[in-house]
Short mmCIF file of C-alpha atoms and ligand atoms in Angstrom, two decimals:
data_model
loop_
_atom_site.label_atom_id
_atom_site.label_comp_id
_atom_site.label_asym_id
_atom_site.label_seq_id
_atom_site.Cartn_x
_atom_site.Cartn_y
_atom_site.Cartn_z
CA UNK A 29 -25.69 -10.89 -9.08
CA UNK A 30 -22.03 -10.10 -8.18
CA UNK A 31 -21.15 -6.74 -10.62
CA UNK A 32 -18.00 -5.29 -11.45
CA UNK A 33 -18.82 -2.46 -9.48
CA UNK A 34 -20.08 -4.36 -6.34
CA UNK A 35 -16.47 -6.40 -6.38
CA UNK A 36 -14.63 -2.87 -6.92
CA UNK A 37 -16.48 -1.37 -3.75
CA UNK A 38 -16.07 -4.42 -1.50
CA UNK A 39 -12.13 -4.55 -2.87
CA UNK A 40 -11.95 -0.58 -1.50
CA UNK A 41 -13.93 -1.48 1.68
CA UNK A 42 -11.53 -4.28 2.55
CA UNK A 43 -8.61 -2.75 1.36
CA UNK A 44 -9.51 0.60 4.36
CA UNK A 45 -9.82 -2.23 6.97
CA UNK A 46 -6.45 -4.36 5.91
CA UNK A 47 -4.62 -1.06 6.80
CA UNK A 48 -0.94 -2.74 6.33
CA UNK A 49 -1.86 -4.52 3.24
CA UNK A 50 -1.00 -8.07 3.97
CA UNK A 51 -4.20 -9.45 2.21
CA UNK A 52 -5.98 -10.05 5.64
CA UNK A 53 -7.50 -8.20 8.17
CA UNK A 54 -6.25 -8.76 11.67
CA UNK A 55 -5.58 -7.23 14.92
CA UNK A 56 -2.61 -5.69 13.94
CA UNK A 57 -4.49 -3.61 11.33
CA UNK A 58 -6.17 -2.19 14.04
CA UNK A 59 -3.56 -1.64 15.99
CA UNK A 60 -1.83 0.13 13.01
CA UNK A 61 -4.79 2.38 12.47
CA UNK A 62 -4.68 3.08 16.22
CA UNK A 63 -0.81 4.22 15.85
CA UNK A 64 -1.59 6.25 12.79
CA UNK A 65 -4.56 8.51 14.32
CA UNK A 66 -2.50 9.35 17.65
CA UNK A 67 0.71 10.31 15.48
CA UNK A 68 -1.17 12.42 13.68
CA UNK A 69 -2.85 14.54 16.23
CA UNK A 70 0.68 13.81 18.20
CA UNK A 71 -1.38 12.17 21.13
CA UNK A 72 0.47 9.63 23.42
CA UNK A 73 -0.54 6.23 23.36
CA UNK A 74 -0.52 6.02 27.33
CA UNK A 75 -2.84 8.80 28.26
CA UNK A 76 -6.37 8.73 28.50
CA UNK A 77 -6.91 9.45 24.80
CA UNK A 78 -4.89 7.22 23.61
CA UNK A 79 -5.62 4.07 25.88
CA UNK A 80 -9.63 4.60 24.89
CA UNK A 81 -8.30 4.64 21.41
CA UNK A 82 -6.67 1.14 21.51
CA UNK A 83 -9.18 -0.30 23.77
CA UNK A 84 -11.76 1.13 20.95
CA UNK A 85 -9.78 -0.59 18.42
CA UNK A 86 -9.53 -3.91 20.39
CA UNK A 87 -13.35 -4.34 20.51
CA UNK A 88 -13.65 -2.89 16.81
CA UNK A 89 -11.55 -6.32 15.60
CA UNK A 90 -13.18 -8.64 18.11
CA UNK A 91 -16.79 -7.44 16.99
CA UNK A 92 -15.07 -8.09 13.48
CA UNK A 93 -13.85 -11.19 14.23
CA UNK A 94 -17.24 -12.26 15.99
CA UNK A 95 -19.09 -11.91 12.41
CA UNK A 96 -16.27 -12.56 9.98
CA UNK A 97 -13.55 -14.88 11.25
CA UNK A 98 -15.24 -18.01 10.10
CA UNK A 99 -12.55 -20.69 10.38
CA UNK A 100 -11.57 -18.62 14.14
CA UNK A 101 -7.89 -18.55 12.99
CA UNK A 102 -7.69 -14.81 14.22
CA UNK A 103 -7.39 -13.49 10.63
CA UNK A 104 -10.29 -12.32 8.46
CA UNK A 105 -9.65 -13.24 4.72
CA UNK A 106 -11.14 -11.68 1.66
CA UNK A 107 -13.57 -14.65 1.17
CA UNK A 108 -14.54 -14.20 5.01
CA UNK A 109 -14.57 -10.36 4.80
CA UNK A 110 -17.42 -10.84 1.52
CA UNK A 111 -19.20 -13.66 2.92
CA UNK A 112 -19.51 -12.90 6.50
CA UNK A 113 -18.80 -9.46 7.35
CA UNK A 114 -20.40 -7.42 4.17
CA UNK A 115 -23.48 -9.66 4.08
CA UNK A 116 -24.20 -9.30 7.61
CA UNK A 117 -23.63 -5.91 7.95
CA UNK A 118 -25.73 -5.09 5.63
CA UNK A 119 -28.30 -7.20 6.90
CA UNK A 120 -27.45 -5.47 10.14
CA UNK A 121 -25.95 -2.00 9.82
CA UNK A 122 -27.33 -1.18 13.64
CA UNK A 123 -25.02 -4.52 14.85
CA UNK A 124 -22.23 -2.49 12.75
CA UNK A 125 -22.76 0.88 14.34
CA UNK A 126 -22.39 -1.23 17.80
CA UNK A 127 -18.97 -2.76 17.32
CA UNK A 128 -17.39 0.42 15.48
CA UNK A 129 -18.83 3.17 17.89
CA UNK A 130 -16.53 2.73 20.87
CA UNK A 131 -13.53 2.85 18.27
CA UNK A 132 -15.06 6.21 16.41
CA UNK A 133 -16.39 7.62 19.71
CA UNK A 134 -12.25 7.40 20.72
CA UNK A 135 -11.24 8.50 17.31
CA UNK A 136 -13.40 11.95 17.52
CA UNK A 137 -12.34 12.78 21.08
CA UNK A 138 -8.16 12.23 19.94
CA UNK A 139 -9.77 14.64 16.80
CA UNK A 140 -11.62 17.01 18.96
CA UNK A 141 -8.02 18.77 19.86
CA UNK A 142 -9.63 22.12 21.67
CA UNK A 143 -12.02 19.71 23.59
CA UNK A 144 -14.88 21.55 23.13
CA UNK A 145 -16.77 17.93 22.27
CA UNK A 146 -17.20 17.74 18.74
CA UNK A 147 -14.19 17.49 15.83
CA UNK A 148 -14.68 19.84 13.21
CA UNK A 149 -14.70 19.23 9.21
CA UNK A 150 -10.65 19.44 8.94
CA UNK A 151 -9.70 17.23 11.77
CA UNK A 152 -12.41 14.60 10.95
CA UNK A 153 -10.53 14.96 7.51
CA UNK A 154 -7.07 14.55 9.04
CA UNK A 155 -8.33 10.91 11.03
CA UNK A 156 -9.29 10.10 7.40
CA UNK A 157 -6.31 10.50 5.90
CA UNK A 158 -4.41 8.98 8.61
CA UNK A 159 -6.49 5.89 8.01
CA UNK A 160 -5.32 5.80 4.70
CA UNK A 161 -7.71 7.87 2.76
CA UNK A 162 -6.42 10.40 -0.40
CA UNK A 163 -6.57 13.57 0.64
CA UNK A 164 -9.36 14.97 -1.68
CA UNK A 165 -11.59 12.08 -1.14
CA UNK A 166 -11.01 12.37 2.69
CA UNK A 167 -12.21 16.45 2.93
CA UNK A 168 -14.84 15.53 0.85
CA UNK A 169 -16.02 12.59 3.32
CA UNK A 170 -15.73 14.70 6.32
CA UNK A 171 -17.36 17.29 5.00
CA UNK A 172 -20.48 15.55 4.05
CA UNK A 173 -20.71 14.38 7.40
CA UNK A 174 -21.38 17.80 8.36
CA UNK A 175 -25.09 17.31 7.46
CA UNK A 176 -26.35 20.78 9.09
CA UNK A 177 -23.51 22.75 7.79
CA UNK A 178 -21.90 23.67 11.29
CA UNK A 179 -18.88 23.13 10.70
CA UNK A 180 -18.40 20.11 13.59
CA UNK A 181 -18.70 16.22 13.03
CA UNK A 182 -20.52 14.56 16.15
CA UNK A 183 -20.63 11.18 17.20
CA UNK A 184 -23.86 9.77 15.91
CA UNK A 185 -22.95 11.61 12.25
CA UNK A 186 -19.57 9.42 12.43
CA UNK A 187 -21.20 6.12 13.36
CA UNK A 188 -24.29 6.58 10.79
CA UNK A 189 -21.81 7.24 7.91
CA UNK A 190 -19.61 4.67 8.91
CA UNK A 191 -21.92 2.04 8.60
CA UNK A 192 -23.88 3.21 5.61
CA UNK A 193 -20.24 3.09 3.70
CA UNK A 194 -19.53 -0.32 4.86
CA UNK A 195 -22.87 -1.27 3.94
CA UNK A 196 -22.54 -1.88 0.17
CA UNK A 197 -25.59 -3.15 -1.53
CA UNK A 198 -25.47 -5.24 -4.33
CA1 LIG B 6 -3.56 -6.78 7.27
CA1 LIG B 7 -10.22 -16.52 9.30
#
């Protein structure tokens, strides 16, 4: 059964990943996202930071690709996105949490701006809205990751989120 709803929440799912709107996801979305994050926490894509960042990102799309790109022309179309990547990754959210954790695990140390090893509930909700998110939708994400109310996001709270929201069931 393919709902209105179900096609509205893969549509918002694929529309995160295709970050420059082109109707495909490739590796420049990825790359984009990578720009977006560092501008906004003004961190340089040549130091340390930044380089895990894009190297993050660069295994993010080839895990992508790996599931998705059917047809292996480098470009992951809406038919290949609802086909390959949503019904495997919900088949297989801990295969998910694998290719996106390097990427996140970046993400949270360019958030983490007093490196004291966690980002807290505002920055998480600044890589958010870098990524494309509204504003009010992206506090509210980030602060539901803060499950015990501590005020700072960790690394397995980001990856367990992550894939339950790309996991959309049916
Ligand atoms: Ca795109
Ligand atoms: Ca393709």
């Amino acid at each position: 059964m393919v709902s209105t709803e179900y096609e509205r929440r893969i549509a918002a799912r694929f529309a995160t990943f295709d970050q420059d709107g082109n109707g495909y996801i490739d590796r420049e979305d990825f790359n984009a996202a990578t720009k977006a994050v560092l501008t906004e926490f003004g961190v340089r894509a040549r130091s340390d930071k930044g380089q895990a960042l894009y190297i993050g990102a660069e295994a993010f799309w080839q895990g992508m690709a790996g599931i998705a790109d059917r047809d292996g022309d480098q470009r992951i179309t809406r038919d290949e996105f609802v086909g390959g990547a949503v019904k495997r990754l919900r088949d297989n959210p801990d295969r998910f949490a694998e290719i996106a954790r390097p990427f996140l695990h970046a993400a949270l140390a360019v958030a983490d701006t007093d490196g004291d090893g966690a980002a807290t509930v505002d920055e998480t909700a600044r890589v958010l809205r870098a990524l494309g998110a509204p504003g009010e939708v992206a506090a509210a994400a980030a602060a539901s990751l803060d499950t015990d109310a501590d005020g700072r996001i960790g690394e397995k709270e980001v990856v367990g989120a992550f894939a339950r929201y790309f996991t959309v069931p049916e």
